[in-house]
mmCIF file with all atom_site columns, C-alpha atoms in Angstrom:
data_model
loop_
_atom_site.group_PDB
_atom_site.id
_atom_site.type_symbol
_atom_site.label_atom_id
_atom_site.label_alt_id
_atom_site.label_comp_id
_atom_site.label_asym_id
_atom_site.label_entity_id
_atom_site.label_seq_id
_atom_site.pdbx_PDB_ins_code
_atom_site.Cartn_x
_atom_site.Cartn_y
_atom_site.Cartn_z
_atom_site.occupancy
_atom_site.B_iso_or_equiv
_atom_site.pdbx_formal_charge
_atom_site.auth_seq_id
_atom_site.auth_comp_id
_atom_site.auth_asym_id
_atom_site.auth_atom_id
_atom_site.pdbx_PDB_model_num
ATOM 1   C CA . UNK A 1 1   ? 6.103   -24.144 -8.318  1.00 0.00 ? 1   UNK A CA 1
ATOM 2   C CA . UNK A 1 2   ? 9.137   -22.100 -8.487  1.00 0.00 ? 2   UNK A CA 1
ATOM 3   C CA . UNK A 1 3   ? 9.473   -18.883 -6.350  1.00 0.00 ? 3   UNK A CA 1
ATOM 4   C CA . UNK A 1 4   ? 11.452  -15.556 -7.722  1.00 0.00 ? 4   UNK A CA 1
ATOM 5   C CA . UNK A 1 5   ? 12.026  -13.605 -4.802  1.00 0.00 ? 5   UNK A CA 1
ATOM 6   C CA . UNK A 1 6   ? 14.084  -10.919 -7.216  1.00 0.00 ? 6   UNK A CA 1
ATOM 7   C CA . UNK A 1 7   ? 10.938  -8.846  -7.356  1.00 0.00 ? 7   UNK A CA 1
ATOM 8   C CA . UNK A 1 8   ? 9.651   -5.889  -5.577  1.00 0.00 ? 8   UNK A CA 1
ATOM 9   C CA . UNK A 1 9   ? 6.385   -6.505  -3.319  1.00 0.00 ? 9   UNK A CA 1
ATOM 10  C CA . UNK A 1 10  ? 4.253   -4.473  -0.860  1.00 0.00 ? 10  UNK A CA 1
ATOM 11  C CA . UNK A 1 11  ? 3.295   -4.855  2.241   1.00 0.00 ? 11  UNK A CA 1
ATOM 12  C CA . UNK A 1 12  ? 0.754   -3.074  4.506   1.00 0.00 ? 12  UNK A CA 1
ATOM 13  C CA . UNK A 1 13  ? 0.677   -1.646  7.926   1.00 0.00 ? 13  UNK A CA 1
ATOM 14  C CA . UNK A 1 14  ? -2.618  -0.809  9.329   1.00 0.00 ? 14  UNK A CA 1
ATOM 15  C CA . UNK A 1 15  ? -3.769  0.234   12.775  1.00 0.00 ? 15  UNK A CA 1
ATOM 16  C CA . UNK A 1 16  ? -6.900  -1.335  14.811  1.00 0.00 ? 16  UNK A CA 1
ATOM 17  C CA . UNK A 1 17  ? -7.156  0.146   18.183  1.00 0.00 ? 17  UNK A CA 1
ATOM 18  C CA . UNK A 1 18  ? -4.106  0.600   19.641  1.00 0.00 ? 18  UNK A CA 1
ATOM 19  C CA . UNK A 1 19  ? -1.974  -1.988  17.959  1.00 0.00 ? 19  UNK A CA 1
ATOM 20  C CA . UNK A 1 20  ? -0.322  -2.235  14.729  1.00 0.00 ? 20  UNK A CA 1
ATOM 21  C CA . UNK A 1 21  ? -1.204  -5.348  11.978  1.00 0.00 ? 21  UNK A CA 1
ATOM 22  C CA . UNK A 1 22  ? 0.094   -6.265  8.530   1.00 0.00 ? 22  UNK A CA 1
ATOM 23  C CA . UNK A 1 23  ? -3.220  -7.634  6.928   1.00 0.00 ? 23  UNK A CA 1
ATOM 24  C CA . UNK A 1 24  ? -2.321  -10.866 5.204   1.00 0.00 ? 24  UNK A CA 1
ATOM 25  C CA . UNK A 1 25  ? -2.075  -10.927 1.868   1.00 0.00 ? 25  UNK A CA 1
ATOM 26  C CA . UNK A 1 26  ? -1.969  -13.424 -0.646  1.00 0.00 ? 26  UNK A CA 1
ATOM 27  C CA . UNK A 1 27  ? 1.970   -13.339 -2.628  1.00 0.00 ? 27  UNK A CA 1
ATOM 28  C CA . UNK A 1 28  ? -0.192  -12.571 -5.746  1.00 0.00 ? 28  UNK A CA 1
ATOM 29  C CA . UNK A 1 29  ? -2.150  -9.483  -3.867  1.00 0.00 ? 29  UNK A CA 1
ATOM 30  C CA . UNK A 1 30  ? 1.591   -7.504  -2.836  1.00 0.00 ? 30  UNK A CA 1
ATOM 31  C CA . UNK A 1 31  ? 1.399   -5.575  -6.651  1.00 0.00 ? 31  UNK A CA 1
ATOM 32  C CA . UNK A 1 32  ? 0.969   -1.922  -6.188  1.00 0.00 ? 32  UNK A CA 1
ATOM 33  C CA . UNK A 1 33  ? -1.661  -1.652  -8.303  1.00 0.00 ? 33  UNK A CA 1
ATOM 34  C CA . UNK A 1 34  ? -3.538  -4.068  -6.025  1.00 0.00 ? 34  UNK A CA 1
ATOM 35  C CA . UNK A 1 35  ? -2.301  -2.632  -2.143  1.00 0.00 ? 35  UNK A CA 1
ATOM 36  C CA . UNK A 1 36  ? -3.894  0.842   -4.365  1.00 0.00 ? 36  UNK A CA 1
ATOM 37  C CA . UNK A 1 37  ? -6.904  -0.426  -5.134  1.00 0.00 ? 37  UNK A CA 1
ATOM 38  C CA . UNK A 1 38  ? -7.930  -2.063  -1.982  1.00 0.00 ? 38  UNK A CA 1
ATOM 39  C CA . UNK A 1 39  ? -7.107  1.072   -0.088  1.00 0.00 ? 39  UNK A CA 1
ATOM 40  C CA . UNK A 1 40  ? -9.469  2.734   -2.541  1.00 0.00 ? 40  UNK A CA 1
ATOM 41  C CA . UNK A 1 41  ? -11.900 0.266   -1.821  1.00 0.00 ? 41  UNK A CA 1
ATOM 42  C CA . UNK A 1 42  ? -11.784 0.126   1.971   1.00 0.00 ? 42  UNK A CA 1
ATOM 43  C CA . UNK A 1 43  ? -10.508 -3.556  2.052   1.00 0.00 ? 43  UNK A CA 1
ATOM 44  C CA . UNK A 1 44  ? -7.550  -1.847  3.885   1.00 0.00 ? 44  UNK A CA 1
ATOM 45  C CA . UNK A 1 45  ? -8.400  0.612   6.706   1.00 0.00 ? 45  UNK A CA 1
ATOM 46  C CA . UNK A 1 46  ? -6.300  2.723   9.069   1.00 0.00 ? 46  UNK A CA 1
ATOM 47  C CA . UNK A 1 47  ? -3.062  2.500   6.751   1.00 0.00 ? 47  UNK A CA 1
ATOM 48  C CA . UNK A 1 48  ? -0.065  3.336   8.780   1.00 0.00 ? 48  UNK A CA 1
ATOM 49  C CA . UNK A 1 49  ? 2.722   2.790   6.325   1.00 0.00 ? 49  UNK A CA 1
ATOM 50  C CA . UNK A 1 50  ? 3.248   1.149   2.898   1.00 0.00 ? 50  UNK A CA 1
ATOM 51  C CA . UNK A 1 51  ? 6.412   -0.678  2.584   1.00 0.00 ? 51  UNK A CA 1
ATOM 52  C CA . UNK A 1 52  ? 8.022   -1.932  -0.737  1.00 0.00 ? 52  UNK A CA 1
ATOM 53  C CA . UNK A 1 53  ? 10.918  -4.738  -0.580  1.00 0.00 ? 53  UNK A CA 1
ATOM 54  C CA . UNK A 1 54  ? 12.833  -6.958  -2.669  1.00 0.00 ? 54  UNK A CA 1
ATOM 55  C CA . UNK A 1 55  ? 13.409  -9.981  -0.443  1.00 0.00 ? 55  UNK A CA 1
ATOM 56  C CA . UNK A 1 56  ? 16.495  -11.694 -2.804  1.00 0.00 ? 56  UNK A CA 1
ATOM 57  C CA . UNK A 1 57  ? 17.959  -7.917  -2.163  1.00 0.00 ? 57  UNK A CA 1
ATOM 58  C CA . UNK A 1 58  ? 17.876  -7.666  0.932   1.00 0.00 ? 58  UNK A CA 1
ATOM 59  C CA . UNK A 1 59  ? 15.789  -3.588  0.822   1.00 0.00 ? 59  UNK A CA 1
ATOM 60  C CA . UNK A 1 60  ? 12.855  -2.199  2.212   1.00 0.00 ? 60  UNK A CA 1
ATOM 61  C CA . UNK A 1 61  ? 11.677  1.628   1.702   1.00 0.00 ? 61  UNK A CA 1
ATOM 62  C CA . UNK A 1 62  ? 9.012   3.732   2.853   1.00 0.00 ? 62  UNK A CA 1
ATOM 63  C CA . UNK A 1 63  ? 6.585   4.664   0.143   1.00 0.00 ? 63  UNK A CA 1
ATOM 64  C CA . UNK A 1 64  ? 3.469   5.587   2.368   1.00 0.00 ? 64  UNK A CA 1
ATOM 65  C CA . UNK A 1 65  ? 2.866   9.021   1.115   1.00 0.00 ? 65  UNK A CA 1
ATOM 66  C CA . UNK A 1 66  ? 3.277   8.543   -2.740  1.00 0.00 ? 66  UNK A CA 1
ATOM 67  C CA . UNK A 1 67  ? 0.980   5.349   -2.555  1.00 0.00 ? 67  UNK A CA 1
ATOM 68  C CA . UNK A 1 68  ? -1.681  7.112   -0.418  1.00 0.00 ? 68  UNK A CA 1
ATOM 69  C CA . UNK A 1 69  ? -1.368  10.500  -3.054  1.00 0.00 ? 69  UNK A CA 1
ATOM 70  C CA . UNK A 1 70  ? -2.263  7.557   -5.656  1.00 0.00 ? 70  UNK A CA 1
ATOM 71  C CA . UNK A 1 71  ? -5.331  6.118   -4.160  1.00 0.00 ? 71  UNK A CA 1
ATOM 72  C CA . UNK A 1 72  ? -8.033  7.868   -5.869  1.00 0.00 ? 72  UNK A CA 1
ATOM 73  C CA . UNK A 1 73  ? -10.098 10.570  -3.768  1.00 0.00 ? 73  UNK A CA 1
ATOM 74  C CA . UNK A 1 74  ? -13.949 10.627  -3.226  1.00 0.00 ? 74  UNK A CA 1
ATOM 75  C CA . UNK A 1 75  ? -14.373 13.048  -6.331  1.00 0.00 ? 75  UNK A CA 1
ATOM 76  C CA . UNK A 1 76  ? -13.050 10.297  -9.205  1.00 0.00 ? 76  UNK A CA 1
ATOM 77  C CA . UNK A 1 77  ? -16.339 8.457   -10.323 1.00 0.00 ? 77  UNK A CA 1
ATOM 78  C CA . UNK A 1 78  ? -14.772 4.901   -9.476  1.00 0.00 ? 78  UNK A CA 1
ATOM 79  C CA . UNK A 1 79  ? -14.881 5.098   -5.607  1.00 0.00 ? 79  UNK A CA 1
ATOM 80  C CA . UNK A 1 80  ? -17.946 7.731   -5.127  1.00 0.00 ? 80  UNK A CA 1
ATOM 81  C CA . UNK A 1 81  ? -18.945 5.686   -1.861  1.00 0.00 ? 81  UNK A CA 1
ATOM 82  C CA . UNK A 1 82  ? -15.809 5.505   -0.342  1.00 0.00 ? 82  UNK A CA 1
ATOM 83  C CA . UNK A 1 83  ? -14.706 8.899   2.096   1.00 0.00 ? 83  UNK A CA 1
ATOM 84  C CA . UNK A 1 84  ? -10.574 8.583   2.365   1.00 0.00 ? 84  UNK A CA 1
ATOM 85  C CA . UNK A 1 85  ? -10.433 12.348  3.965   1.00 0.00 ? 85  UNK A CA 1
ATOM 86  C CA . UNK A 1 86  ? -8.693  10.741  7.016   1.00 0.00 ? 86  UNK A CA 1
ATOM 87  C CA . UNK A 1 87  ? -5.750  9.164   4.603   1.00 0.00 ? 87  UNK A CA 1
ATOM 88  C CA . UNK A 1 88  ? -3.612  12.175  4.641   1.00 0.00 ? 88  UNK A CA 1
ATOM 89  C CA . UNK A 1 89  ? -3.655  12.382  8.165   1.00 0.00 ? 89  UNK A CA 1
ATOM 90  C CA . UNK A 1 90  ? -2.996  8.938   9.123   1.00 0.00 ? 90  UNK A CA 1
ATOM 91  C CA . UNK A 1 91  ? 0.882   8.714   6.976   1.00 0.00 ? 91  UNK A CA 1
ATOM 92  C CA . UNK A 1 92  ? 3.380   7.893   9.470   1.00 0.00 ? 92  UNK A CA 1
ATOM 93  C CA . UNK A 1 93  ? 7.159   9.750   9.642   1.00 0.00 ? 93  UNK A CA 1
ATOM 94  C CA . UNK A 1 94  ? 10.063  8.592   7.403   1.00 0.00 ? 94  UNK A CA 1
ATOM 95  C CA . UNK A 1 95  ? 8.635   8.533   4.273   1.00 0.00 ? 95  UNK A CA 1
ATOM 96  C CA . UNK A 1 96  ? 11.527  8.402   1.742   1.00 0.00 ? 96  UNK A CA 1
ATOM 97  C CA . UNK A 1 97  ? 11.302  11.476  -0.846  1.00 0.00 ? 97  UNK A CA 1
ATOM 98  C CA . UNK A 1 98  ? 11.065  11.223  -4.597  1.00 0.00 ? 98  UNK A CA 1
ATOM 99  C CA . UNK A 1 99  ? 9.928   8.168   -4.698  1.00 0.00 ? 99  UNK A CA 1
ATOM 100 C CA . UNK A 1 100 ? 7.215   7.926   -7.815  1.00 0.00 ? 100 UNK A CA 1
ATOM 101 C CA . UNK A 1 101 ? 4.828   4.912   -7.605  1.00 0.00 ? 101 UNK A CA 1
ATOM 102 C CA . UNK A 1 102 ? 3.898   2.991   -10.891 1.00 0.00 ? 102 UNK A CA 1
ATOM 103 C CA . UNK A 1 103 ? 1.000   1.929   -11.652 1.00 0.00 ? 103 UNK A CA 1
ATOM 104 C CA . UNK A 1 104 ? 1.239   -1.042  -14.285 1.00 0.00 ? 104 UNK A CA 1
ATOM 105 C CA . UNK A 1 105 ? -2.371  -0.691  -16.105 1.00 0.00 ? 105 UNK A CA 1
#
C-alpha cells in the first residue's frame, strides 16, 4: 500500500484530568469532516486544540476555534442528545485567524 503524506490531516488534543492526550485515530479518521462529527457525537470529549498538518510539508496550524464553530450545536436536529455548551469555553490560546474549515459533503 502506498502512503501520500502530501495531504492535510487532523489531529486532536483532548484533556482527561489533568493531562493532555491525542486520542488515536485511525489515518482514514484525520478528515475534517470526521474529527467534526465525532466531536458532535461525543466520541471526542474535552477538546483542547485541533491541529491540521501536512506531514510531506513540513506545517502545522491551529484551527481549534473554526472547527469547534463547525460542530453543530444542541439546537440542529442531528445531535439533539448531545449538550456541547462547554465547547466554547474549553478552546485553548493561539488559534490562527481567518482560517475557514471545509467541510467536503
Amino acid at each position: 500500500m502506498r502512503l501520500n503524506l502530501d495531504v492535510s490531516l487532523f489531529s486532536v488534543v483532548c484533556e482527561l484530568g489533568n493531562c493532555l492526550y491525542v486520542p488515536e485515530t485511525d489515518l482514514d479518521d484525520m478528515q475534517l469532516d470526521q474529527i467534526i462529527d465525532d466531536i458532535g457525537k461525543g466520541q471526542l470529549e474535552n477538546v483542547r486544540a485541533v491541529l491540521e498538518f501536512n506531514p510531506a510539508e513540513g506545517w502545522c496550524n491551529d484551527i481549534t476555534a473554526d472547527v469547534l464553530a463547525a460542530v453543530p450545536g444542541e439546537d440542529d436536529d442531528l445531535h439533539d442528545d448531545v449538550d456541547l455548551a462547554d465547547y466554547a469555553s474549553e478552546r485553548i490560546d493561539g488559534r490562527r485567524a481567518g482560517v475557514k474549515v471545509r467541510v467536503a459533503a
